Coordinates of C-alpha atoms and ligand atoms in Angstrom, one line a residue:
X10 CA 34.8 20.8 -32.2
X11 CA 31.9 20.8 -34.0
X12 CA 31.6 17.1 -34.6
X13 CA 32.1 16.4 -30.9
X14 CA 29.5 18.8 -30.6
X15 CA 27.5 16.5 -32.9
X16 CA 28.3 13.2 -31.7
X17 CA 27.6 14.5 -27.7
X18 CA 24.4 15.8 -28.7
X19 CA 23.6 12.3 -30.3
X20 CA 25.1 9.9 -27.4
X21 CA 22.7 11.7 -25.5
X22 CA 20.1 11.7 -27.7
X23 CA 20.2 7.9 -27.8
X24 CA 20.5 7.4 -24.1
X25 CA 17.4 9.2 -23.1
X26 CA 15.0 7.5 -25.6
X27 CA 16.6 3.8 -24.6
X28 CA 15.4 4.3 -21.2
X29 CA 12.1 5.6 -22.4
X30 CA 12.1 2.3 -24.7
X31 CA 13.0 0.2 -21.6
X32 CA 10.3 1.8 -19.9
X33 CA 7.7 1.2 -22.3
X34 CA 9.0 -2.0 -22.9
X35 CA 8.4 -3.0 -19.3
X36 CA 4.6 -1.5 -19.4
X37 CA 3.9 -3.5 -22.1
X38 CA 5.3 -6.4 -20.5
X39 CA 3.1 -5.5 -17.2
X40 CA 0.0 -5.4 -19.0
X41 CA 0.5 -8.6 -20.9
X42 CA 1.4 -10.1 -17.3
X43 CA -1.7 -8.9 -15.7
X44 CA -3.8 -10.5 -18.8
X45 CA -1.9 -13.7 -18.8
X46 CA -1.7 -14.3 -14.8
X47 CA 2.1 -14.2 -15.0
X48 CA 1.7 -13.1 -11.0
X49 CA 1.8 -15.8 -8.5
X50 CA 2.0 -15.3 -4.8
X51 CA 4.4 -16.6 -2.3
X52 CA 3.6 -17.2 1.6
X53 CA 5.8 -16.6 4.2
X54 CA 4.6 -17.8 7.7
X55 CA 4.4 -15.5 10.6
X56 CA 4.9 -17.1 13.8
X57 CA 3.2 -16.9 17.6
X58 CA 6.5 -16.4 19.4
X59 CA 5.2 -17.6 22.6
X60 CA 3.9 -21.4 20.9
X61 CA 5.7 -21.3 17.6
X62 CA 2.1 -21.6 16.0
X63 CA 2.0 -20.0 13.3
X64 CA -1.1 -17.2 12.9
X65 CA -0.4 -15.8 9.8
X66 CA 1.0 -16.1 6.1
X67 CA 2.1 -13.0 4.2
X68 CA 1.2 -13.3 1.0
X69 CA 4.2 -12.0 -1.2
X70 CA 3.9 -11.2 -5.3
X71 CA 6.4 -12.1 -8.0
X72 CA 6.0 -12.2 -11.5
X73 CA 6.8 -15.4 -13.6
X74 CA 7.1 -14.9 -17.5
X75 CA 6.4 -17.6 -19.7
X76 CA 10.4 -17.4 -20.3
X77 CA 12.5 -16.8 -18.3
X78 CA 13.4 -16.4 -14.3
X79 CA 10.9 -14.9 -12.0
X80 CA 11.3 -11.1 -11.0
X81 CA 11.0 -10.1 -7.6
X82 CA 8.4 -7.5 -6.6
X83 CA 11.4 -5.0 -6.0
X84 CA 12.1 -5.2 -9.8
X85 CA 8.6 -4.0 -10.9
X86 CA 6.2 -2.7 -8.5
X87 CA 7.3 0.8 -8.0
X88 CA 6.7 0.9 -12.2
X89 CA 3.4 -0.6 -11.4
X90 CA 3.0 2.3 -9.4
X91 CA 3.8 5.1 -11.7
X92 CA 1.8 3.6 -14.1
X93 CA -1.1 3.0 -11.9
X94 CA -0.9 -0.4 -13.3
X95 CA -0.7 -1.7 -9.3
X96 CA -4.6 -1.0 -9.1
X97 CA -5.0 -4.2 -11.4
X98 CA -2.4 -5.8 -9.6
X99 CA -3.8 -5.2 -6.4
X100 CA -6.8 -6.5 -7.0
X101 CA -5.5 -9.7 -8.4
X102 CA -3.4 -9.8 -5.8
X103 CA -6.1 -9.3 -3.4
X104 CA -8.7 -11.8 -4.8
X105 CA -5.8 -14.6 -5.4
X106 CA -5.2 -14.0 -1.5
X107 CA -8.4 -14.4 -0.4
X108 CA -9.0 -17.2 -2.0
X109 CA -6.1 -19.0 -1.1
X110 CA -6.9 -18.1 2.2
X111 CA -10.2 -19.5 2.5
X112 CA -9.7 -22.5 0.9
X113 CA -6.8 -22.9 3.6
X114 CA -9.2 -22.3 6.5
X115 CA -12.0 -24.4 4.9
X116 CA -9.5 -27.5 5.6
X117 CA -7.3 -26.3 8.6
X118 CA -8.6 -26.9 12.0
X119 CA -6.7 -23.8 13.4
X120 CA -7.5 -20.3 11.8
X121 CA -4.3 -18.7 9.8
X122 CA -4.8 -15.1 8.7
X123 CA -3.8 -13.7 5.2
X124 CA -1.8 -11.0 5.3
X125 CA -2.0 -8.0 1.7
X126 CA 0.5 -5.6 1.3
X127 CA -1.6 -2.4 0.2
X128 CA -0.1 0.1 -2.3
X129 CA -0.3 3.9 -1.1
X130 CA -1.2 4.2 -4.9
X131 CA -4.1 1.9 -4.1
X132 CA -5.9 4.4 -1.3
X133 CA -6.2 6.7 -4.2
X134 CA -9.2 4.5 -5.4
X135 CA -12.0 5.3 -3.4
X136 CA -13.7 2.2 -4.3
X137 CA -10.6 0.6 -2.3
X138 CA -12.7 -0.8 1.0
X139 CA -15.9 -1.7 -1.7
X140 CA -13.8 -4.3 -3.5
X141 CA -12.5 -5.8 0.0
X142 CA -15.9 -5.9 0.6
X143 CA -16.4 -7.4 -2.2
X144 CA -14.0 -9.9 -2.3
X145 CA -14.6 -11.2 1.0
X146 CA -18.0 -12.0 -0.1
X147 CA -17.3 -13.8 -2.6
X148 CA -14.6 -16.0 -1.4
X149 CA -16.2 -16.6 1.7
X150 CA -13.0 -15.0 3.6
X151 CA -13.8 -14.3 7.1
X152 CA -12.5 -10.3 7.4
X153 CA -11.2 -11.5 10.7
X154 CA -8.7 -13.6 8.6
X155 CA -7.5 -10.4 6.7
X156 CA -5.0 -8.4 7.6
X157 CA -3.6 -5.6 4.9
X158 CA -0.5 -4.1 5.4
X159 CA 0.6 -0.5 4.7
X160 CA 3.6 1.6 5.1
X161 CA 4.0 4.5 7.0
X162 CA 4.6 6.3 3.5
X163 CA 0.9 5.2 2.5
X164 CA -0.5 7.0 5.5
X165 CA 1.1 10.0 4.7
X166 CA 0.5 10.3 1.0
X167 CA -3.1 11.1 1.3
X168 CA -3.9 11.2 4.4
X169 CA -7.6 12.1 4.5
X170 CA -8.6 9.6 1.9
X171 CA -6.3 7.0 3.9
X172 CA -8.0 7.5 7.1
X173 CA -11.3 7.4 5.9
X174 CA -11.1 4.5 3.7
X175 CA -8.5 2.6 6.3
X176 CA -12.0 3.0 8.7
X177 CA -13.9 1.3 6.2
X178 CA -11.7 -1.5 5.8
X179 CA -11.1 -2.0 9.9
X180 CA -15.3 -1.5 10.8
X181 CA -15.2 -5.0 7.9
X182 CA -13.5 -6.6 11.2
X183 CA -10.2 -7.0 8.7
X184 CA -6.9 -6.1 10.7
X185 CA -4.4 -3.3 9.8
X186 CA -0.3 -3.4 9.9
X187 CA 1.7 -0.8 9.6
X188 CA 4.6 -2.2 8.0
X189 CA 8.4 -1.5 7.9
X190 CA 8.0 0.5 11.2
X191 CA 11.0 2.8 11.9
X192 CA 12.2 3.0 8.8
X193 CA 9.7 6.2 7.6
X194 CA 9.7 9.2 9.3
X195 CA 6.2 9.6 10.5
X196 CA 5.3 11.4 13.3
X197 CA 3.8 9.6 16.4
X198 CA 0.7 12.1 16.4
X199 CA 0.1 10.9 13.0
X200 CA 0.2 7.0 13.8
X201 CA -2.5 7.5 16.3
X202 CA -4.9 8.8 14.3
X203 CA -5.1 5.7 12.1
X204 CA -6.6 2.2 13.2
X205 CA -4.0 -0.4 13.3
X206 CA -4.0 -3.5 15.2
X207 CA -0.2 -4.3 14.2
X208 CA 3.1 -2.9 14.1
X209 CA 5.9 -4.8 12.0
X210 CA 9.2 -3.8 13.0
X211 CA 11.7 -3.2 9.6
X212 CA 13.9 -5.9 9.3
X213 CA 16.5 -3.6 9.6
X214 CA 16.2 -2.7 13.0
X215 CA 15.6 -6.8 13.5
X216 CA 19.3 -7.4 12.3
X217 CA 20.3 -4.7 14.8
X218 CA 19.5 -7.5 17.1
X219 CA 23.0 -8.0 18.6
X220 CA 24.5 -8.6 21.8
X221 CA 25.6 -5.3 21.6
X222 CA 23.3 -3.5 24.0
X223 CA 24.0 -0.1 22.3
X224 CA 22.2 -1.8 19.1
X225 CA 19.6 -3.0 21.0
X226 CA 18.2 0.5 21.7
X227 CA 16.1 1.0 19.0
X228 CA 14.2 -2.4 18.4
X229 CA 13.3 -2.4 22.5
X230 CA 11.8 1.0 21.8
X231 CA 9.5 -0.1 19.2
X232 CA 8.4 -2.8 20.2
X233 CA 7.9 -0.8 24.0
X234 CA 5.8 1.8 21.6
X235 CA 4.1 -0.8 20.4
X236 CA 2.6 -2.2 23.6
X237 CA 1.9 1.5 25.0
X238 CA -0.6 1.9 21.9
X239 CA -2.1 -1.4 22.1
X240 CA -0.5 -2.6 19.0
X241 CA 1.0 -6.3 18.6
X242 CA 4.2 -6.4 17.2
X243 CA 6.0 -8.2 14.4
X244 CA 9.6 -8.2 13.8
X245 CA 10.4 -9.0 9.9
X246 CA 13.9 -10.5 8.9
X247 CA 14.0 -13.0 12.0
X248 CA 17.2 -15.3 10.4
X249 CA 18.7 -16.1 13.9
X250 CA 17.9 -17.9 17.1
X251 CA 19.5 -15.2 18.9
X252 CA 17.5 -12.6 17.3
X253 CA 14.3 -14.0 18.4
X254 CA 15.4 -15.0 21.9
X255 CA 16.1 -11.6 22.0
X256 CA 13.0 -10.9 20.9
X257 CA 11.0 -13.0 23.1
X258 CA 12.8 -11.5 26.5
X259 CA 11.7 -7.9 24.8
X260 CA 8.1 -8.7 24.8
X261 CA 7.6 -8.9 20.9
X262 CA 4.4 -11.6 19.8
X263 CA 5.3 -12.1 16.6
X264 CA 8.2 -13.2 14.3
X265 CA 8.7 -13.3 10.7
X266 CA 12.1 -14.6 8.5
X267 CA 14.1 -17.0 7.5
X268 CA 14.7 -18.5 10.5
X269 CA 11.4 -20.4 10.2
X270 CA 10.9 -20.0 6.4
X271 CA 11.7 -18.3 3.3
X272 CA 8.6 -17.1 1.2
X273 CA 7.5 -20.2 -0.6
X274 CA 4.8 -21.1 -3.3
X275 CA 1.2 -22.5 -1.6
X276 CA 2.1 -26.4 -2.1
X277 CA 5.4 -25.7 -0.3
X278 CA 3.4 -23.7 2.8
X279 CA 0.7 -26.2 2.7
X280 CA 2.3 -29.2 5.0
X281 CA 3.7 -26.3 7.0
X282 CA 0.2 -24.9 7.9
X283 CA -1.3 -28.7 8.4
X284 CA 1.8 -28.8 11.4
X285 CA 0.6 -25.6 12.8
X286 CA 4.2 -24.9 14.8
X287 CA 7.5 -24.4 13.5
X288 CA 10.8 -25.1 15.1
Ligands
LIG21 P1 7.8 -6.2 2.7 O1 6.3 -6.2 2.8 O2 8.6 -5.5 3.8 O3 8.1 -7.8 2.7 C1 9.2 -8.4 3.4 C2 10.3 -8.7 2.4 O4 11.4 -9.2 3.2 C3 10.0 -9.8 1.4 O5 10.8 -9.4 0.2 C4 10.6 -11.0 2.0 O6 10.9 -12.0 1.1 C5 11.8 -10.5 2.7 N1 12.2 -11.3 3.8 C6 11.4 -12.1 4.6 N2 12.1 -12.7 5.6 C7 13.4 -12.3 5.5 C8 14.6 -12.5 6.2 O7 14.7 -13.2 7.2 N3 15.7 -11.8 5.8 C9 15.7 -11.0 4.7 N4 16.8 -10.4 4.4 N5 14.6 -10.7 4.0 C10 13.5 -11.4 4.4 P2 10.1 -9.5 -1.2 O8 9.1 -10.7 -1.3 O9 11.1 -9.4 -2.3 O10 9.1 -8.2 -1.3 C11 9.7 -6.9 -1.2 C12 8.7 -5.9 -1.0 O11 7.8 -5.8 -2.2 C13 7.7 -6.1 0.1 O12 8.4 -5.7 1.3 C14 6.6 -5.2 -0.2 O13 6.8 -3.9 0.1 C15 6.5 -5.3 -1.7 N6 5.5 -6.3 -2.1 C16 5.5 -7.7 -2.1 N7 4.3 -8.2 -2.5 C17 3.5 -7.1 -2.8 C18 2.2 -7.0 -3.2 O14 1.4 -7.9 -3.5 N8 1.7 -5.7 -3.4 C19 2.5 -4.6 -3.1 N9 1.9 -3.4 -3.3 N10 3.7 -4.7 -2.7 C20 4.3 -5.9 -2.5
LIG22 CA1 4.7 -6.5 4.2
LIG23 CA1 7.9 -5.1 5.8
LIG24 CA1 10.4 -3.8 3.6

């Protein structure tokens, strides 16, 4: 009994400092990742219902080691997060956009607009809207052509810094999404009190797009929502015709998903952008 004792006490032992090993392991590894540039962005076009024109690109992060296959942002950034490593990453992130972007719109005759996805972690910095700043000026970015994204999680984290800072970023003229709308559990009062021009639909409520009209309940609510606040919508995960057909009849502007493209690197976008309309 007493060896079992022993041996439990040491399985256990071993199991919690392997994860503690993995976890360091994986900080290093961000840190020598955010030194070496090992992030590159992907773009995934967001499309004009209405025309098929595209407006936007969403600029996507994933991490390519040296060796090996490249890890998807769902593999690393919540670590990034708890390490506050994401406010390095975020501004690479942020500058690599922006640059991308105005090099686009130095050689496209139609605007496209970048889209950011913002951290909640990255509101904490209250130097957040200075850098935007900042990096608008130096890549020559019109703010107009920025659009950030945030979760409804980010505007309830903090919300005072939040607002302030998200008032900052919109009086720049750079737009505001709340992203994967529907699937938090933020109060309407709360919404209003923030400055967004944008609400993107979660792509789970998207693939409730059936022709079930029980499942079509909750998408034609938020996209109703939408248009009584003034916000444009954006449905995420678009993979069929039918879905945006759907959303077309429902009064949504914008669609985002494999339907018209999966997230691809900025040579693969490029030709894409040049022929302005998809489908
Ligand atoms: P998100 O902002 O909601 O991004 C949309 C995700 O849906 C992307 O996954 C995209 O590849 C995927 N997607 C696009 N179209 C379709 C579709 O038709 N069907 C399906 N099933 N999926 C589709 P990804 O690129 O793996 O990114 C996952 C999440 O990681 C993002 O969700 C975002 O929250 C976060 N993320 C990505 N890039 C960044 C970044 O630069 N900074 C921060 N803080 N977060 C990021
Ligand atoms: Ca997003
Ligand atoms: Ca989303
Ligand atoms: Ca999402």
């Amino acid at each position: 009994a007493k060896e079992l004792g022993r041996g439990r006490y040491q399985i256990f032992d071993y199991t919690m400092s392997a994860l503690n090993v993995d976890r360091m392991a994986l900080t290093g590894k961000l840190k020598q990742a955010i030194t070496q540039n090992e992030f590159v962005l992907h773009f995934q076009p967001i499309v004009e219902i209405e025309s098929h024109s595209i407006a936007a690109v969403e600029a996507l992060i994933r991490w390519q080691p040296s060796e090996g296959e490249m890890i998807y942002p769902g593999n690393f950034i919540e670590h990034a997060e708890e390490t506050g490593l994401i406010h390095e990453i975020g501004n690479q992130v942020l500058l690599s956009a922006c640059e991308q972007g105005a090099q686009w719109n130095r050689q496209l005759t139609h605007p496209v607009t970048i889209a950011v996805n913002l951290s909640a972690i990255q509101f904490e910095n209250p130097e957040l809207a200075d850098y935007i700043r900042d990096v608008l000026d130096t890549t020559g970015l019109p703010p107009e052509l920025l659009n950030v994204e945030i979760t409804e999680t980010t505007v309830m984290k903090h919300p005072e810094q939040t607002e302030k800072l998200l008032r900052e970023i919109s009086d720049m003229g750079v737009g505001i999404s709340i992203d994967d709308f529907g699937a938090g559990y933020s109060s309407l009062s709360y919404l209003m009190r923030f400055t967004a021009n944008k609400l993107k639909i979660d792509k789970a409520f998207t693939q409730q797009l059936t022709d079930r009209r029980s499942d079509q309940i909750i998408p034609t609510a938020i996209i109703n929502l939408g248009r009584s606040l003034n916000l444009q919508t954006v449905a995420e995960g678009v993979e069929t015709r039918f879905q945006l057909d759907m959303l077309y009849d429902k009064g949504c502007d914008y669609a985002q998903g494999y339907l018209f493209s999966k997230p691809v690197d900025a040579e693969t976008i490029w030709p894409m952008l040049q022929a302005h309309t998809l489908l």
